[in-house]
Short mmCIF file of C-alpha atoms in Angstrom, two decimals:
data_model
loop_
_atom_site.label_atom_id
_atom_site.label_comp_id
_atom_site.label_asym_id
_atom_site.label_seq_id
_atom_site.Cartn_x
_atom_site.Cartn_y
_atom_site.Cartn_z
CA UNK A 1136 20.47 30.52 -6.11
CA UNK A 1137 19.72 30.98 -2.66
CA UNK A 1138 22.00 30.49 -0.17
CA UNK A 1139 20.23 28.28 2.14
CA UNK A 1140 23.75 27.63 4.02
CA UNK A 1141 23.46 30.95 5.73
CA UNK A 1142 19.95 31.14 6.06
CA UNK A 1143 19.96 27.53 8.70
CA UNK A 1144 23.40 29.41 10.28
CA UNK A 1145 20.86 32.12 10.88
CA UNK A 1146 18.66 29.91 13.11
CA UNK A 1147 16.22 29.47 9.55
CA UNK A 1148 15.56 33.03 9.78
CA UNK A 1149 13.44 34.33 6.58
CA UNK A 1150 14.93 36.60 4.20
CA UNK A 1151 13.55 39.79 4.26
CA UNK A 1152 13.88 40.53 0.40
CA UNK A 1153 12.22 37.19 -0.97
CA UNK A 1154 8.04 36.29 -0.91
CA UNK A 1155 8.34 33.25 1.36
CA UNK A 1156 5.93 31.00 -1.40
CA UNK A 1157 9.22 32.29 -4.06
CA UNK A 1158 11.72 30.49 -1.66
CA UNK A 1159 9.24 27.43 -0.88
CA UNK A 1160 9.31 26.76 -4.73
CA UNK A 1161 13.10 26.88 -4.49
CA UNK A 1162 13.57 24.32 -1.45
CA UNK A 1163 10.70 21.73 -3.31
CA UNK A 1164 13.10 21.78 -6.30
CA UNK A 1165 16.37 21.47 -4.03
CA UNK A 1166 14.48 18.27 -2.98
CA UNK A 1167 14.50 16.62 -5.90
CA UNK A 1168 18.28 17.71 -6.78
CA UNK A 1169 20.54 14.83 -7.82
CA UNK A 1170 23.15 16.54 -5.61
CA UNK A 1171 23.14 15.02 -2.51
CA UNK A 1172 24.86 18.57 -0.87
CA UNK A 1173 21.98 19.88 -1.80
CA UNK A 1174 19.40 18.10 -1.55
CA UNK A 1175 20.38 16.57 2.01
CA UNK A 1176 22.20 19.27 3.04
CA UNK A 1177 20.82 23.17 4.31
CA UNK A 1178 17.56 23.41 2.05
CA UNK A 1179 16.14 19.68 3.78
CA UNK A 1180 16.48 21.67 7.26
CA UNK A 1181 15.11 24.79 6.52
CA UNK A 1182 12.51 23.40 4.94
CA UNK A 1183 11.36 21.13 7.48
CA UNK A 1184 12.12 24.35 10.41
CA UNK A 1185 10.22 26.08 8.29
CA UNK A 1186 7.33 23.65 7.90
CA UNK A 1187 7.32 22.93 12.13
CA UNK A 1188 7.56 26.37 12.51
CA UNK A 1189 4.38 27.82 10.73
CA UNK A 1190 6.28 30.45 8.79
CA UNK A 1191 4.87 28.67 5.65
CA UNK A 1192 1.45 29.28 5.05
CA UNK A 1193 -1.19 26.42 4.86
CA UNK A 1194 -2.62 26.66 1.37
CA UNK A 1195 0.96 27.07 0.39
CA UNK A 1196 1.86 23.47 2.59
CA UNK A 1197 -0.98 21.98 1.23
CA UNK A 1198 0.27 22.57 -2.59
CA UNK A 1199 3.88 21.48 -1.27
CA UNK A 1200 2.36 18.27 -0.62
CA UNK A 1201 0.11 18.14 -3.40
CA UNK A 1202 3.67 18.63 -5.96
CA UNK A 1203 5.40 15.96 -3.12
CA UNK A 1204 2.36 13.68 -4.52
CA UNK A 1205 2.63 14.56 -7.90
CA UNK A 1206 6.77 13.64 -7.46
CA UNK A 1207 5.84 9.73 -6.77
CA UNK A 1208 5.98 9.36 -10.41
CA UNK A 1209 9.60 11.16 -11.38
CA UNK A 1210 11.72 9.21 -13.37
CA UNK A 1211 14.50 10.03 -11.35
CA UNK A 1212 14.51 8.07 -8.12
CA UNK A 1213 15.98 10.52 -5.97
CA UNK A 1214 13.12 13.28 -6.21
CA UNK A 1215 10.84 10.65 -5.67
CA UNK A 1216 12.33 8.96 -2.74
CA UNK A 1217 12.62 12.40 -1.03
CA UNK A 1218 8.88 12.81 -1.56
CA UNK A 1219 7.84 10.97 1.44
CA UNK A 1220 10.07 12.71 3.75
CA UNK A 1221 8.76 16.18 2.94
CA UNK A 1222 4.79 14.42 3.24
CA UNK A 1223 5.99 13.18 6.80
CA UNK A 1224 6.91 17.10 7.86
CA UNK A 1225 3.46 17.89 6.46
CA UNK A 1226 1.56 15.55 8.48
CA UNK A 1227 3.57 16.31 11.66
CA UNK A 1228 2.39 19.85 11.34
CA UNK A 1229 -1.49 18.92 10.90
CA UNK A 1230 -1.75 18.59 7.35
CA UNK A 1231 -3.81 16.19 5.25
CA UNK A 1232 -5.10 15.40 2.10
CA UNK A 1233 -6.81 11.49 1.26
CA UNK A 1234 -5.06 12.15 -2.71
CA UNK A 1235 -1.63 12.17 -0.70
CA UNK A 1236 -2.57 8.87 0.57
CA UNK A 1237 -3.73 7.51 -2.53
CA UNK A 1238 -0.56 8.37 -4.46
CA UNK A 1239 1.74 6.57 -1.88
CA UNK A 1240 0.10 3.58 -1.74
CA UNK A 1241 0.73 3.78 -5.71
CA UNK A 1242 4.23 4.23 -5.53
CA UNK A 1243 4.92 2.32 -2.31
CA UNK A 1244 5.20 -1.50 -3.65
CA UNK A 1245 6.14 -0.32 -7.18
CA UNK A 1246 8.93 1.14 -6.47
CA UNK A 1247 11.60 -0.75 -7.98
CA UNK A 1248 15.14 0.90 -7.05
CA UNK A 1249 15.73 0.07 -3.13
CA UNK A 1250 19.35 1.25 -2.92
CA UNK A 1251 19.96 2.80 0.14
CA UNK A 1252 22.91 5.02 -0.77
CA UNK A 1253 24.55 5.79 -3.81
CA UNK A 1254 27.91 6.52 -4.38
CA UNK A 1255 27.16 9.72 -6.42
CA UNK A 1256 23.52 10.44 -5.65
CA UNK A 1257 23.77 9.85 -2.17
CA UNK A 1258 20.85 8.63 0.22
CA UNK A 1259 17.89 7.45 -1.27
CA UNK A 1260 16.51 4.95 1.12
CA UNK A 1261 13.11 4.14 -0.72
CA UNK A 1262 11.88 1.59 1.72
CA UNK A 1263 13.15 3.69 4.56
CA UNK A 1264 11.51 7.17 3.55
CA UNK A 1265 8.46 4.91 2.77
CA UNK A 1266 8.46 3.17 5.84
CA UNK A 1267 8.29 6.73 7.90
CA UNK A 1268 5.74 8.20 5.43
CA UNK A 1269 3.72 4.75 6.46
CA UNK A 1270 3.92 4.99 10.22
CA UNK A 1271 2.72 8.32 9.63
CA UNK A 1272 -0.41 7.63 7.67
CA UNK A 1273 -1.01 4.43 9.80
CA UNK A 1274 -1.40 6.67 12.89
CA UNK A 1275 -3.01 9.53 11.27
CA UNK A 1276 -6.84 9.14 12.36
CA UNK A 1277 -8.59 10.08 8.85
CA UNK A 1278 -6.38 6.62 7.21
CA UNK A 1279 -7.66 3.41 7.79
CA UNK A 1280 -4.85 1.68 9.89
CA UNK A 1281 -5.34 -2.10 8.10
CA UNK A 1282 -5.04 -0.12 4.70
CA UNK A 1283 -1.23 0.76 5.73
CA UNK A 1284 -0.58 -2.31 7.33
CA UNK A 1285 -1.64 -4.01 3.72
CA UNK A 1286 0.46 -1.79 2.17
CA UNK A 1287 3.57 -2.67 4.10
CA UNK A 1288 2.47 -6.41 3.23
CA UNK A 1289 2.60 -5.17 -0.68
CA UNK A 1290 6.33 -4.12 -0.07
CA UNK A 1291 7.56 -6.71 1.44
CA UNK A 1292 5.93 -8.97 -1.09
CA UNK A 1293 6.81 -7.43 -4.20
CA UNK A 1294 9.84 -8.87 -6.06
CA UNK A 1295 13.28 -7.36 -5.73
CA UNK A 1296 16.83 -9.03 -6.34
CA UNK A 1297 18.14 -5.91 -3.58
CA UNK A 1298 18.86 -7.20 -0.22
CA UNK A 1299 17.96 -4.56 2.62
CA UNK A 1300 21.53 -3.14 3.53
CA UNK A 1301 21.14 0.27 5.33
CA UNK A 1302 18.62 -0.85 8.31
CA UNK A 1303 15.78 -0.53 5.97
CA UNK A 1304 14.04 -4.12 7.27
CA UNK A 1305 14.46 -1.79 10.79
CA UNK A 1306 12.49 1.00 9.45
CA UNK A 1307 9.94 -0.97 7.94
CA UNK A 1308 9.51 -3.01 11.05
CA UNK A 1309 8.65 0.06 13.32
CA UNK A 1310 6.51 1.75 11.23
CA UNK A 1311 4.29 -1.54 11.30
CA UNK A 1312 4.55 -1.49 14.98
CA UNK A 1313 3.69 1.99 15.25
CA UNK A 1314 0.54 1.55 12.83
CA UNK A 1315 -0.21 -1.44 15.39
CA UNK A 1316 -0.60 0.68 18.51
CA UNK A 1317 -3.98 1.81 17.09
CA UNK A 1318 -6.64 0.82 19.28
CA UNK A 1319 -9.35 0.93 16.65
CA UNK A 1320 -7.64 -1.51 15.72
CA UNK A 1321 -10.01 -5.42 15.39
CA UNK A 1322 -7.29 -7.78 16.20
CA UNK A 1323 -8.56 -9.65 12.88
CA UNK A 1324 -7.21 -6.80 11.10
CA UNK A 1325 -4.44 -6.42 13.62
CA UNK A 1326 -3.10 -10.05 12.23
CA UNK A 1327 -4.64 -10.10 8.75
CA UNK A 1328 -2.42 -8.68 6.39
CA UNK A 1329 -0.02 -11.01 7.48
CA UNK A 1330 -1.99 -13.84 5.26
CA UNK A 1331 -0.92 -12.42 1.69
CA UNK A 1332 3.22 -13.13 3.31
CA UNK A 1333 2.68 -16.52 4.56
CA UNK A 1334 0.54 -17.14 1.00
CA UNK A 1335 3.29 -15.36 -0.77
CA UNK A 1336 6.25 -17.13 0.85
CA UNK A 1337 4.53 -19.97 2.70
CA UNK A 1338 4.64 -22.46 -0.39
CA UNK A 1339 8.40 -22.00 -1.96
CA UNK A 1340 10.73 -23.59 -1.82
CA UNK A 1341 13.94 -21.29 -0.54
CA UNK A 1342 16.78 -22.03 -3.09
CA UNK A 1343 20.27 -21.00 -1.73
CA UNK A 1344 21.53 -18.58 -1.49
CA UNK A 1345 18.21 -17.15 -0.25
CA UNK A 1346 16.38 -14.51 -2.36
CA UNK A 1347 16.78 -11.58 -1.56
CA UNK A 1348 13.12 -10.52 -1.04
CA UNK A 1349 12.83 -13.72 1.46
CA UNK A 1350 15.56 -12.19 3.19
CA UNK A 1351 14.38 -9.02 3.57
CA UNK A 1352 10.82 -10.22 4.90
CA UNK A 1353 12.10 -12.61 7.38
CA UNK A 1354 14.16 -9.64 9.08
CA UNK A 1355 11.23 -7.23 8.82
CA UNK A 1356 9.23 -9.98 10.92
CA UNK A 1357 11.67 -10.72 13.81
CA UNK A 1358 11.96 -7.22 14.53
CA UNK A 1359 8.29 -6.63 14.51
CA UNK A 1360 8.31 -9.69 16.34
CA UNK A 1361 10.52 -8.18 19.12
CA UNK A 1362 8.84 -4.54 19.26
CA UNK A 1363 5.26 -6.52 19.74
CA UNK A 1364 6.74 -8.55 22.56
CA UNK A 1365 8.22 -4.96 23.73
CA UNK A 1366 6.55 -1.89 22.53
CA UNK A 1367 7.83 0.61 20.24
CA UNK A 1368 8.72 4.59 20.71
CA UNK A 1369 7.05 6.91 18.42
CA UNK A 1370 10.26 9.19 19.29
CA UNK A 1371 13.21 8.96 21.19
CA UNK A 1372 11.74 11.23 23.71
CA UNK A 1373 8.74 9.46 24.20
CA UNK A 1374 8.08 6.57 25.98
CA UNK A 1375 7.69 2.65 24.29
CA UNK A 1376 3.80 2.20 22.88
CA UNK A 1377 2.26 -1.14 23.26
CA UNK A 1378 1.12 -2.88 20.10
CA UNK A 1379 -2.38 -3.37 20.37
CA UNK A 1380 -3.65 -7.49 20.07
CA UNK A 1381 -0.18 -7.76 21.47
CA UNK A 1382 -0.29 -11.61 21.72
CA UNK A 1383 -2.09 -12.38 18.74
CA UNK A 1384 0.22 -10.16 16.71
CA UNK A 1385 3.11 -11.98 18.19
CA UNK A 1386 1.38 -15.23 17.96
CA UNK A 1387 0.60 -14.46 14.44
CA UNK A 1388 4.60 -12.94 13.57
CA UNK A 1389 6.11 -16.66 14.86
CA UNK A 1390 3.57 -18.70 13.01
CA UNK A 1391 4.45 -16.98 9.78
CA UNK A 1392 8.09 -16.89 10.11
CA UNK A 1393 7.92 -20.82 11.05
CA UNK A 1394 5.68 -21.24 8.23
CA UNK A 1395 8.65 -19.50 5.90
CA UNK A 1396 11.77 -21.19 7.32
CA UNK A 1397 10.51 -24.77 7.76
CA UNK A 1398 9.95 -25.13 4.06
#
C-alpha cells in the first residue's frame, strides 16, 4: 500500500514511479475504508490537494465522481457518508455532472444511520457531509436552487429516533442559508419548501420527551433563522452573504417554528 503519510509530508508531491489514475484508484478506496486512520487521515488530504491542484486529470475527476455517485448505495455507511465530501472537492474545482445530483437527492433523506462519530469507525457525519454536498449543489448554477432547498426539507422530515449531537442541525442550517443567497431565487420558492415542515410537524401533538426528529428540525430553523436575520459566510475568509427574500424567509422561519411549538 501506498504510503500516503509521506507523500502529504512531501507537500502532496506525486510519486514519480506510479500512473497518477493507479494512485487515484487507491485514495477512492482509502475513502471508503472502515479505518478511520485511513480514511480521515493522509489519503483524504492528498486527495483533495490533489483534486484543487489539477494534478488529476478531468476525465479521470469526472469518473471519481461518477464511482463517489455510484458509493450512495454501499451497505457500509462509512464509504457512503464520505461520498459527499469527495463530490464537494469535485465541484469546487469546476466539475459537474446532473447524474451526481440525481443520486444525492436519492440517498440524502434515505439515509437512515445519522451517527456523527463512532467509537470504532470514527466520523461519519451523514447529515453533515450531506449538508456541505447541498450548499454546494444549491449554489452551483446548472441545479435548480428550490430543488436543494426541498431536499433539505426531505431530511429534516424524514423519521429518525437520532438526535443531532455533533453540530449537524449547524451544518444543515448553513447550507440552507447558503442555497438562499441565490438571487434567481422567486421569494415563493425562497419560502416554499418550508410548507411540507409546518404540514409535517404543524399538526402533532409533541409527546415528551420530544422526538428526536422534532428536535432536530426546530434547531435547524433557529439557526437559519439567525443567519437570515444576519447573513452567512460561504468561507471563513469571505465575507457574510445576505439571504435573498431576507424578510420573508425570516418571516416565514418564525411562523413555522410558532406553528411547531404552540401545539
Amino acid at each position: 500500500m501506498t504510503d500516503w503519510n509521506s507523500i502529504e509530508a512531501a507537500d502532496c508531491a506525486v510519486p514519480a514511479d506510479r500512473p497518477v489514475d493507479d494512485l487515484v484508484s487507491e485514495l477512492s478506496r482509502a475513502l471508503a475504508d472502515p479505518d478511520p486512520l485511513v480514511r480521515d487521515g493522509a489519503p483524504y488530504a492528498v486527495l483533495a490537494t490533489w483534486i484543487a491542484r489539477g494534478t488529476i486529470g478531468t476525465s479521470r475527476r469526472l469518473e471519481l465522481g461518477d464511482e463517489m455517485a455510484a458509493r450512495f448505495t454501499d451497505p457500509r455507511v462509512e464509504a457512503r457518508t464520505f461520498a459527499p465530501l469527495v463530490l464537494n472537492m469535485l465541484l469546487s474545482a469546476g466539475d459537474f455532472k446532473a447524474g451526481w445530483v440525481d443520486s444525492f437527492e436519492r440517498w440524502y433523506p434515505a439515509e437512515r444511520d445519522l451517527r456523527g462519530h463512532d467509537g470504532t469507525l470514527g466520523w461519519l457525519h451523514a447529515v453533515a457531509h450531506g449538508a456541505d454536498l447541498l450548499a454546494g449543489f444549491g449554489r452551483h448554477s446548472e441545479v435548480a436552487p428550490e430543488r436543494m432547498l426541498n431536499l433539505a426539507a426531505a431530511r429534516l422530515t424524514a423519521p429518525t429516533d437520532h438526535v443531532y449531537d455533533q453540530l449537524e442541525d449547524d451544518r444543515l442550517a448553513r447550507a440552507i442559508a447558503l442555497v438562499l443567497t441565490r438571487t434567481d431565487l422567486s421569494e415563493r420558492d425562497a419560502v416554499g419548501w418550508l410548507d411540507p415542515i409546518a404540514d409535517r410537524f404543524g399538526s402533532d401533538r409533541i409527546s415528551t420527551p420530544v422526538p428526536a426528529h422534532i428536535s432536530n428540525c426546530l434547531r435547524t430553523l433557529r439557526l437559519l433563522h439567525f443567519l437570515a436575520d444576519r447573513g452567512v459566510r460561504p468561507t471563513s475568509e469571505l465575507p457574510a452573504e445576505p439571504v435573498h427574500h431576507r424578510e420573508a424567509v425570516k418571516s416565514a422561519t418564525a411562523a413555522v417554528l410558532d406553528r411547531i411549538v404552540r401545539r
